[in-house]
Coordinates of C-alpha atoms in Angstrom, one line a residue:
M1 CA -128.2 -53.4 -21.0
A2 CA -128.0 -56.7 -23.2
G3 CA -124.9 -57.2 -25.3
T4 CA -123.1 -55.0 -23.6
P5 CA -120.0 -53.6 -25.1
A6 CA -116.7 -55.1 -23.1
G7 CA -115.7 -53.1 -20.7
A8 CA -119.3 -51.7 -19.8
A9 CA -120.4 -52.5 -16.2
K10 CA -122.5 -55.3 -15.8
P11 CA -125.8 -55.2 -13.6
R12 CA -125.3 -56.4 -9.8
L13 CA -128.3 -58.2 -9.1
E14 CA -128.7 -58.7 -4.8
I15 CA -131.0 -60.4 -3.1
E16 CA -132.2 -59.2 0.6
Y17 CA -132.6 -62.4 2.5
C18 CA -133.6 -62.6 6.4
T19 CA -131.2 -64.3 8.7
R20 CA -133.5 -64.5 11.5
C21 CA -135.7 -66.7 9.6
R22 CA -132.6 -68.7 8.0
W23 CA -132.9 -68.3 4.7
L24 CA -129.7 -68.1 3.8
P25 CA -129.9 -71.5 1.8
R26 CA -132.4 -70.8 -0.1
A27 CA -131.3 -67.0 -1.3
A28 CA -127.6 -68.9 -1.7
W29 CA -129.5 -71.6 -4.0
L30 CA -131.5 -68.6 -6.2
A31 CA -128.1 -67.0 -6.5
Q32 CA -126.6 -70.2 -7.8
E33 CA -129.5 -70.6 -10.5
L34 CA -129.1 -66.6 -11.8
L35 CA -125.9 -67.3 -11.9
S36 CA -125.7 -70.4 -14.1
T37 CA -128.4 -69.0 -16.4
F38 CA -126.8 -65.7 -16.4
E39 CA -123.3 -65.8 -16.0
T40 CA -122.4 -63.4 -19.2
D41 CA -124.7 -60.8 -18.5
L42 CA -124.3 -59.9 -14.6
G43 CA -121.5 -58.2 -13.2
A44 CA -121.8 -59.8 -9.3
V45 CA -124.8 -61.2 -7.2
A46 CA -124.4 -60.3 -3.9
L47 CA -126.1 -62.5 -0.5
V48 CA -127.8 -59.6 1.5
P49 CA -128.7 -60.1 5.3
G50 CA -131.6 -58.2 6.6
T51 CA -134.3 -58.8 9.2
G52 CA -138.0 -59.0 9.8
G53 CA -139.2 -61.8 6.9
V54 CA -137.5 -60.2 4.0
F55 CA -136.6 -61.8 0.7
V56 CA -136.6 -59.3 -2.0
V57 CA -134.4 -59.6 -5.4
R58 CA -133.0 -56.7 -7.1
V59 CA -131.1 -55.6 -10.2
E60 CA -129.2 -51.9 -9.6
G61 CA -131.7 -51.2 -7.0
A62 CA -135.1 -52.1 -9.1
V63 CA -137.2 -54.7 -7.2
V64 CA -137.4 -57.9 -9.8
W65 CA -139.0 -60.1 -6.9
D66 CA -140.0 -59.0 -3.1
G67 CA -141.6 -62.5 -1.1
R68 CA -144.0 -59.9 1.2
A69 CA -146.3 -59.4 -2.0
Q70 CA -145.8 -62.6 -4.3
G71 CA -144.3 -64.9 -2.1
F72 CA -141.6 -67.7 -2.4
P73 CA -140.3 -67.3 -5.3
E74 CA -140.0 -70.3 -8.2
P75 CA -136.7 -69.9 -10.1
T76 CA -138.3 -69.4 -13.2
A77 CA -140.6 -66.7 -12.6
V78 CA -137.2 -64.8 -10.7
K79 CA -135.4 -65.7 -14.0
R80 CA -137.6 -64.1 -16.7
A81 CA -137.9 -60.8 -14.7
V82 CA -134.2 -61.1 -14.7
R83 CA -134.0 -61.5 -18.0
D84 CA -136.3 -59.0 -18.9
L85 CA -133.7 -56.6 -17.4
V86 CA -130.5 -57.8 -18.8
A87 CA -131.2 -59.6 -21.5
P88 CA -134.7 -58.7 -23.2
G89 CA -135.9 -61.3 -26.2
R90 CA -133.1 -64.1 -24.7
S91 CA -134.9 -67.5 -24.6
L92 CA -134.7 -69.6 -22.0
G93 CA -135.0 -72.2 -23.0
H94 CA -137.2 -74.7 -20.9
S95 CA -138.1 -72.4 -18.7
D96 CA -140.1 -70.7 -21.0
A97 CA -142.5 -73.0 -22.0

């Protein structure tokens, strides 16, 4: 997906969050962080309301972070996972340290 030719579809990232847990602010903040880092690599970032304590990050349907299994994500960990799918080999600067 890195180096996607002009006009080619860029991947869609989704953050599904629990509305009953009031995790929208956390999901929106993470979306902002990911958009800031991958603004030319992603085609869309969507916030998807859910229930049952869900907090899952997906790229094109593939789970890159599941809060139930991995806990709440640190942004750098999610950025690395997303980078590995959408821009392999790309440096994340100080986040890679």
